[in-house]
PDB file of C-alpha atoms in Angstrom:
ATOM      1  CA  MET A   1     143.436 173.231 278.552  1.00 55.00           C
ATOM      2  CA  THR A   2     141.879 174.300 281.959  1.00 67.00           C
ATOM      3  CA  THR A   3     139.850 177.135 282.617  1.00 68.00           C
ATOM      4  CA  ILE A   4     139.737 179.067 286.209  1.00 66.00           C
ATOM      5  CA  SER A   5     137.015 181.107 287.349  1.00 67.00           C
ATOM      6  CA  LYS A   6     135.764 182.371 290.505  1.00 65.00           C
ATOM      7  CA  ASP A   7     132.107 181.406 289.750  1.00 64.00           C
ATOM      8  CA  ALA A   8     132.628 177.496 289.342  1.00 67.00           C
ATOM      9  CA  LYS A   9     132.892 177.251 293.121  1.00 84.00           C
ATOM     10  CA  LEU A  10     135.613 174.399 292.708  1.00 93.00           C
ATOM     11  CA  VAL A  11     138.159 173.342 295.408  1.00 97.00           C
ATOM     12  CA  ILE A  12     141.525 174.155 294.302  1.00 97.00           C
ATOM     13  CA  LEU A  13     144.576 172.187 295.307  1.00 97.00           C
ATOM     14  CA  ILE A  14     147.926 174.184 294.841  1.00 98.00           C
ATOM     15  CA  ASN A  15     150.751 171.706 295.827  1.00 97.00           C
ATOM     16  CA  VAL A  16     154.320 172.908 295.768  1.00 97.00           C
ATOM     17  CA  PHE A  17     157.126 170.360 295.890  1.00 97.00           C
ATOM     18  CA  THR A  18     160.722 171.585 296.809  1.00 98.00           C
ATOM     19  CA  VAL A  19     163.430 169.501 294.905  1.00 98.00           C
ATOM     20  CA  GLU A  20     167.135 169.475 293.983  1.00 98.00           C
ATOM     21  CA  PRO A  21     167.619 170.708 290.607  1.00 98.00           C
ATOM     22  CA  THR A  22     169.357 167.343 289.289  1.00 98.00           C
ATOM     23  CA  ASN A  23     166.023 165.606 290.503  1.00 98.00           C
ATOM     24  CA  GLN A  24     163.251 168.022 289.058  1.00 98.00           C
ATOM     25  CA  GLN A  25     162.798 166.019 285.953  1.00 98.00           C
ATOM     26  CA  ARG A  26     162.249 162.806 287.892  1.00 97.00           C
ATOM     27  CA  LEU A  27     159.724 164.171 290.009  1.00 97.00           C
ATOM     28  CA  VAL A  28     157.748 165.923 287.343  1.00 98.00           C
ATOM     29  CA  GLY A  29     157.547 161.941 285.659  1.00 97.00           C
ATOM     30  CA  LEU A  30     156.391 160.523 289.105  1.00 96.00           C
ATOM     31  CA  LEU A  31     153.626 163.179 289.420  1.00 96.00           C
ATOM     32  CA  ALA A  32     152.555 162.627 285.603  1.00 96.00           C
ATOM     33  CA  ARG A  33     152.327 159.111 286.478  1.00 95.00           C
ATOM     34  CA  ALA A  34     150.556 159.323 289.503  1.00 94.00           C
ATOM     35  CA  THR A  35     147.634 161.335 287.825  1.00 95.00           C
ATOM     36  CA  ASN A  36     147.545 159.755 284.769  1.00 93.00           C
ATOM     37  CA  THR A  37     147.457 156.320 286.166  1.00 91.00           C
ATOM     38  CA  SER A  38     145.139 156.935 288.992  1.00 91.00           C
ATOM     39  CA  VAL A  39     144.332 160.605 289.958  1.00 93.00           C
ATOM     40  CA  ARG A  40     142.495 161.813 287.057  1.00 94.00           C
ATOM     41  CA  HIS A  41     140.090 158.651 286.980  1.00 93.00           C
ATOM     42  CA  ALA A  42     138.810 159.589 290.153  1.00 94.00           C
ATOM     43  CA  PRO A  43     135.446 161.078 290.964  1.00 95.00           C
ATOM     44  CA  GLY A  44     135.114 164.829 291.043  1.00 96.00           C
ATOM     45  CA  PHE A  45     138.463 165.367 289.420  1.00 96.00           C
ATOM     46  CA  ILE A  46     138.132 168.196 287.153  1.00 96.00           C
ATOM     47  CA  SER A  47     141.362 169.057 285.802  1.00 96.00           C
ATOM     48  CA  SER A  48     145.325 169.620 286.922  1.00 97.00           C
ATOM     49  CA  THR A  49     148.026 171.255 285.696  1.00 97.00           C
ATOM     50  CA  LEU A  50     151.774 170.577 286.299  1.00 98.00           C
ATOM     51  CA  HIS A  51     154.331 173.114 286.366  1.00 98.00           C
ATOM     52  CA  ARG A  52     158.209 173.384 286.673  1.00 98.00           C
ATOM     53  CA  SER A  53     160.214 176.438 288.127  1.00 98.00           C
ATOM     54  CA  LEU A  54     162.555 177.546 285.843  1.00 97.00           C
ATOM     55  CA  ASP A  55     165.313 177.599 288.576  1.00 97.00           C
ATOM     56  CA  GLY A  56     164.975 173.973 288.605  1.00 98.00           C
ATOM     57  CA  THR A  57     163.880 173.633 292.467  1.00 98.00           C
ATOM     58  CA  LYS A  58     160.371 173.376 292.467  1.00 98.00           C
ATOM     59  CA  VAL A  59     157.529 171.386 290.689  1.00 98.00           C
ATOM     60  CA  THR A  60     153.893 172.740 291.592  1.00 98.00           C
ATOM     61  CA  MET A  61     150.542 170.968 290.598  1.00 97.00           C
ATOM     62  CA  TYR A  62     147.445 173.028 290.279  1.00 98.00           C
ATOM     63  CA  ALA A  63     144.668 170.989 290.581  1.00 97.00           C
ATOM     64  CA  GLN A  64     140.466 171.515 290.603  1.00 97.00           C
ATOM     65  CA  TRP A  65     138.449 169.199 292.243  1.00 97.00           C
ATOM     66  CA  ARG A  66     134.521 169.483 292.365  1.00 96.00           C
ATOM     67  CA  ASN A  67     134.423 169.512 296.129  1.00 95.00           C
ATOM     68  CA  VAL A  68     136.736 168.502 299.409  1.00 95.00           C
ATOM     69  CA  GLU A  69     134.943 165.270 300.051  1.00 95.00           C
ATOM     70  CA  ASP A  70     135.979 163.748 296.237  1.00 95.00           C
ATOM     71  CA  TYR A  71     139.504 165.011 296.686  1.00 95.00           C
ATOM     72  CA  GLU A  72     139.668 163.426 300.279  1.00 94.00           C
ATOM     73  CA  ALA A  73     138.330 160.168 298.952  1.00 93.00           C
ATOM     74  CA  MET A  74     140.855 159.970 295.928  1.00 92.00           C
ATOM     75  CA  ARG A  75     143.650 160.529 298.680  1.00 89.00           C
ATOM     76  CA  ARG A  76     142.252 157.346 300.557  1.00 89.00           C
ATOM     77  CA  ASN A  77     142.769 155.238 297.478  1.00 85.00           C
ATOM     78  CA  PRO A  78     146.174 153.375 297.706  1.00 84.00           C
ATOM     79  CA  ALA A  79     146.616 153.276 293.985  1.00 80.00           C
ATOM     80  CA  PRO A  80     148.721 156.481 293.249  1.00 77.00           C
ATOM     81  CA  ALA A  81     150.640 155.774 296.256  1.00 82.00           C
ATOM     82  CA  PRO A  82     153.717 154.223 295.113  1.00 89.00           C
ATOM     83  CA  TYR A  83     154.545 157.060 292.801  1.00 91.00           C
ATOM     84  CA  LEU A  84     153.807 159.533 295.587  1.00 90.00           C
ATOM     85  CA  GLN A  85     156.169 157.831 298.171  1.00 91.00           C
ATOM     86  CA  GLU A  86     158.762 157.959 295.725  1.00 94.00           C
ATOM     87  CA  ALA A  87     158.279 161.344 295.065  1.00 95.00           C
ATOM     88  CA  LEU A  88     158.364 162.005 298.826  1.00 94.00           C
ATOM     89  CA  THR A  89     161.692 160.467 298.862  1.00 95.00           C
ATOM     90  CA  ILE A  90     163.265 163.190 296.760  1.00 97.00           C
ATOM     91  CA  ALA A  91     161.193 166.188 297.247  1.00 97.00           C
ATOM     92  CA  LYS A  92     159.365 168.110 300.494  1.00 97.00           C
ATOM     93  CA  PHE A  93     155.689 168.715 299.982  1.00 94.00           C
ATOM     94  CA  GLU A  94     153.813 171.798 300.828  1.00 94.00           C
ATOM     95  CA  PRO A  95     149.918 171.191 300.239  1.00 94.00           C
ATOM     96  CA  GLY A  96     147.239 173.759 300.159  1.00 97.00           C
ATOM     97  CA  MET A  97     143.436 173.551 299.590  1.00 97.00           C
ATOM     98  CA  TYR A  98     141.963 177.006 298.192  1.00 98.00           C
ATOM     99  CA  GLU A  99     138.748 178.264 296.769  1.00 97.00           C
ATOM    100  CA  VAL A 100     139.263 181.284 294.148  1.00 96.00           C
ATOM    101  CA  VAL A 101     138.530 184.727 295.623  1.00 96.00           C
ATOM    102  CA  ASP A 102     138.985 187.175 292.575  1.00 95.00           C
ATOM    103  CA  SER A 103     140.473 187.188 289.274  1.00 95.00           C
ATOM    104  CA  PHE A 104     142.278 189.847 287.146  1.00 95.00           C
ATOM    105  CA  GLN A 105     142.347 190.548 283.502  1.00 94.00           C
ATOM    106  CA  PRO A 106     144.369 193.337 281.523  1.00 93.00           C
ATOM    107  CA  ASP A 107     142.809 196.652 281.270  1.00 78.00           C
ATOM    108  CA  SER A 108     139.924 196.357 278.928  1.00 66.00           C
ATOM    109  CA  LYS A 109     138.927 192.937 280.086  1.00 50.00           C
ATOM    110  CA  ASP A 110     137.660 193.466 283.690  1.00 46.00           C
ATOM    111  CA  SER A 111     135.848 190.276 284.982  1.00 43.00           C
TER     112      SER A 111
ATOM    113  CA  MET B   1     138.162 183.480 283.230  1.00 56.00           C
ATOM    114  CA  THR B   2     141.459 182.341 282.924  1.00 67.00           C
ATOM    115  CA  THR B   3     142.743 179.565 280.543  1.00 69.00           C
ATOM    116  CA  ILE B   4     145.833 177.418 281.334  1.00 66.00           C
ATOM    117  CA  SER B   5     147.655 175.394 278.413  1.00 67.00           C
ATOM    118  CA  LYS B   6     151.061 173.983 278.106  1.00 65.00           C
ATOM    119  CA  ASP B   7     150.733 175.270 274.446  1.00 65.00           C
ATOM    120  CA  ALA B   8     150.741 178.939 275.283  1.00 68.00           C
ATOM    121  CA  LYS B   9     154.215 179.324 276.218  1.00 84.00           C
ATOM    122  CA  LEU B  10     153.735 181.697 279.338  1.00 93.00           C
ATOM    123  CA  VAL B  11     155.674 182.138 282.148  1.00 97.00           C
ATOM    124  CA  ILE B  12     153.643 181.254 285.223  1.00 97.00           C
ATOM    125  CA  LEU B  13     154.266 182.998 288.432  1.00 97.00           C
ATOM    126  CA  ILE B  14     152.757 181.018 291.668  1.00 98.00           C
ATOM    127  CA  ASN B  15     153.357 182.996 294.708  1.00 97.00           C
ATOM    128  CA  VAL B  16     152.534 181.766 298.059  1.00 97.00           C
ATOM    129  CA  PHE B  17     151.946 183.934 301.065  1.00 97.00           C
ATOM    130  CA  THR B  18     151.751 182.392 304.826  1.00 98.00           C
ATOM    131  CA  VAL B  19     149.568 184.519 306.957  1.00 98.00           C
ATOM    132  CA  GLU B  20     147.862 184.419 310.353  1.00 98.00           C
ATOM    133  CA  PRO B  21     144.356 183.640 309.687  1.00 98.00           C
ATOM    134  CA  THR B  22     143.218 186.722 311.236  1.00 98.00           C
ATOM    135  CA  ASN B  23     145.140 188.603 308.878  1.00 98.00           C
ATOM    136  CA  GLN B  24     144.065 186.497 305.439  1.00 98.00           C
ATOM    137  CA  GLN B  25     141.131 188.669 304.269  1.00 98.00           C
ATOM    138  CA  ARG B  26     143.343 191.870 305.001  1.00 97.00           C
ATOM    139  CA  LEU B  27     146.069 190.296 302.973  1.00 97.00           C
ATOM    140  CA  VAL B  28     143.401 189.344 299.937  1.00 98.00           C
ATOM    141  CA  GLY B  29     142.481 192.952 299.802  1.00 97.00           C
ATOM    142  CA  LEU B  30     145.926 194.226 299.804  1.00 96.00           C
ATOM    143  CA  LEU B  31     147.149 191.961 296.811  1.00 96.00           C
ATOM    144  CA  ALA B  32     143.575 192.638 295.315  1.00 96.00           C
ATOM    145  CA  ARG B  33     144.461 196.545 295.343  1.00 95.00           C
ATOM    146  CA  ALA B  34     147.952 196.027 294.179  1.00 94.00           C
ATOM    147  CA  THR B  35     146.861 194.064 291.000  1.00 95.00           C
ATOM    148  CA  ASN B  36     143.771 196.287 290.279  1.00 93.00           C
ATOM    149  CA  THR B  37     145.714 199.661 290.668  1.00 91.00           C
ATOM    150  CA  SER B  38     149.174 198.732 288.870  1.00 91.00           C
ATOM    151  CA  VAL B  39     149.676 195.219 287.891  1.00 93.00           C
ATOM    152  CA  ARG B  40     147.103 194.480 285.747  1.00 94.00           C
ATOM    153  CA  HIS B  41     147.848 197.418 283.479  1.00 93.00           C
ATOM    154  CA  ALA B  42     151.482 196.462 282.672  1.00 94.00           C
ATOM    155  CA  PRO B  43     152.665 195.427 279.378  1.00 95.00           C
ATOM    156  CA  GLY B  44     152.801 191.589 279.343  1.00 96.00           C
ATOM    157  CA  PHE B  45     150.190 190.649 281.745  1.00 96.00           C
ATOM    158  CA  ILE B  46     148.031 188.215 280.800  1.00 96.00           C
ATOM    159  CA  SER B  47     145.862 187.148 284.025  1.00 96.00           C
ATOM    160  CA  SER B  48     146.111 186.339 287.518  1.00 97.00           C
ATOM    161  CA  THR B  49     143.772 184.597 290.200  1.00 97.00           C
ATOM    162  CA  LEU B  50     143.529 185.239 293.653  1.00 98.00           C
ATOM    163  CA  HIS B  51     143.201 182.100 296.112  1.00 98.00           C
ATOM    164  CA  ARG B  52     142.453 181.677 299.713  1.00 98.00           C
ATOM    165  CA  SER B  53     143.390 178.816 301.716  1.00 98.00           C
ATOM    166  CA  LEU B  54     140.292 176.929 303.462  1.00 97.00           C
ATOM    167  CA  ASP B  55     142.306 176.623 306.758  1.00 97.00           C
ATOM    168  CA  GLY B  56     143.080 180.552 306.342  1.00 98.00           C
ATOM    169  CA  THR B  57     146.785 180.383 306.612  1.00 98.00           C
ATOM    170  CA  LYS B  58     147.567 180.969 303.151  1.00 98.00           C
ATOM    171  CA  VAL B  59     146.833 183.464 300.262  1.00 98.00           C
ATOM    172  CA  THR B  60     148.175 182.263 296.473  1.00 98.00           C
ATOM    173  CA  MET B  61     148.577 184.203 293.436  1.00 97.00           C
ATOM    174  CA  TYR B  62     148.731 182.372 290.370  1.00 98.00           C
ATOM    175  CA  ALA B  63     149.543 184.689 287.274  1.00 97.00           C
ATOM    176  CA  GLN B  64     150.305 184.382 283.773  1.00 97.00           C
ATOM    177  CA  TRP B  65     153.046 186.562 281.883  1.00 97.00           C
ATOM    178  CA  ARG B  66     153.761 186.906 278.318  1.00 96.00           C
ATOM    179  CA  ASN B  67     157.520 186.253 279.254  1.00 95.00           C
ATOM    180  CA  VAL B  68     160.100 186.734 282.055  1.00 95.00           C
ATOM    181  CA  GLU B  69     161.120 190.437 280.859  1.00 95.00           C
ATOM    182  CA  ASP B  70     157.586 191.750 280.980  1.00 95.00           C
ATOM    183  CA  TYR B  71     157.364 190.512 284.775  1.00 95.00           C
ATOM    184  CA  GLU B  72     160.552 191.674 285.848  1.00 94.00           C
ATOM    185  CA  ALA B  73     159.614 195.102 284.223  1.00 93.00           C
ATOM    186  CA  MET B  74     156.602 195.446 286.100  1.00 92.00           C
ATOM    187  CA  ARG B  75     158.448 194.572 289.240  1.00 89.00           C
ATOM    188  CA  ARG B  76     160.917 197.513 288.863  1.00 89.00           C
ATOM    189  CA  ASN B  77     157.983 199.479 288.793  1.00 85.00           C
ATOM    190  CA  PRO B  78     157.239 200.969 292.248  1.00 84.00           C
ATOM    191  CA  ALA B  79     153.484 201.452 291.924  1.00 80.00           C
ATOM    192  CA  PRO B  80     152.466 198.489 293.570  1.00 77.00           C
ATOM    193  CA  ALA B  81     154.989 198.763 295.979  1.00 82.00           C
ATOM    194  CA  PRO B  82     153.089 200.120 298.814  1.00 89.00           C
ATOM    195  CA  TYR B  83     150.317 197.590 298.958  1.00 91.00           C
ATOM    196  CA  LEU B  84     153.092 195.047 298.567  1.00 90.00           C
ATOM    197  CA  GLN B  85     155.276 196.438 301.351  1.00 91.00           C
ATOM    198  CA  GLU B  86     152.199 196.219 303.840  1.00 94.00           C
ATOM    199  CA  ALA B  87     151.712 192.807 302.953  1.00 95.00           C
ATOM    200  CA  LEU B  88     154.824 191.862 303.786  1.00 94.00           C
ATOM    201  CA  THR B  89     154.242 193.000 307.335  1.00 95.00           C
ATOM    202  CA  ILE B  90     151.506 190.471 307.923  1.00 97.00           C
ATOM    203  CA  ALA B  91     152.844 187.658 305.712  1.00 97.00           C
ATOM    204  CA  LYS B  92     155.730 185.545 304.151  1.00 97.00           C
ATOM    205  CA  PHE B  93     156.263 185.297 300.691  1.00 94.00           C
ATOM    206  CA  GLU B  94     157.420 182.460 298.638  1.00 94.00           C
ATOM    207  CA  PRO B  95     157.705 183.410 295.096  1.00 94.00           C
ATOM    208  CA  GLY B  96     157.817 180.760 292.172  1.00 97.00           C
ATOM    209  CA  MET B  97     158.348 181.103 288.298  1.00 97.00           C
ATOM    210  CA  TYR B  98     157.332 178.285 286.379  1.00 98.00           C
ATOM    211  CA  GLU B  99     156.580 176.985 282.975  1.00 97.00           C
ATOM    212  CA  VAL B 100     153.522 174.395 282.547  1.00 96.00           C
ATOM    213  CA  VAL B 101     154.701 170.919 281.825  1.00 96.00           C
ATOM    214  CA  ASP B 102     151.932 168.679 281.413  1.00 95.00           C
ATOM    215  CA  SER B 103     148.046 169.360 281.980  1.00 96.00           C
ATOM    216  CA  PHE B 104     145.775 166.371 282.951  1.00 95.00           C
ATOM    217  CA  GLN B 105     141.975 166.031 282.165  1.00 94.00           C
ATOM    218  CA  PRO B 106     139.351 163.328 283.206  1.00 93.00           C
ATOM    219  CA  ASP B 107     139.220 159.783 281.132  1.00 78.00           C
ATOM    220  CA  SER B 108     137.440 160.912 278.531  1.00 65.00           C
ATOM    221  CA  LYS B 109     138.876 164.261 277.675  1.00 50.00           C
ATOM    222  CA  ASP B 110     142.515 163.473 277.315  1.00 46.00           C
ATOM    223  CA  SER B 111     144.826 166.817 276.206  1.00 43.00           C
TER     224      SER B 111
END
């Protein structure tokens, strides 16, 4: 379980991978293995959530990090690289580094 | 505050808008207004979170809906359309409809 809040001042990575639908499940497996074997053990990693698009053409990782420096230190670590390199043979990668600016709830639970 | 969980079986919309950095703040305002005045009042809306990229070139909305039908019913409602039409004069829109397949926590808090 992951919580999103604008008060947490975390860095958010939203990385969108575009893939042929026949390769979507394989890509999910590669990204899960990269995360389980390496990324989630890195200092400053808070959480990540892996999403598959219902049309089969995308896989998106939504990740929270304590700060930009911790994320960049992880990217310099070669351990997850084999899985990510294999992922990039079957997928295009569009990264994004964000901060939360606002969040919205239904009528009666304004944040 | 928003909670992400693969057990919730929600539909996730991750909509990435690409924008000139000089228009990023205006785009954030338009998407916030569309959500506040209309989208968050729709049946089946669970939550949404608005993100701005640190490089100024993207704005991404991460939204949770009860199911696809509720989301599509909202999209047929003309109320948020003026804000969204104005947004599309300054931004490119890449939509994605997802389900959560896995989530990851640091070492000692495996989910």
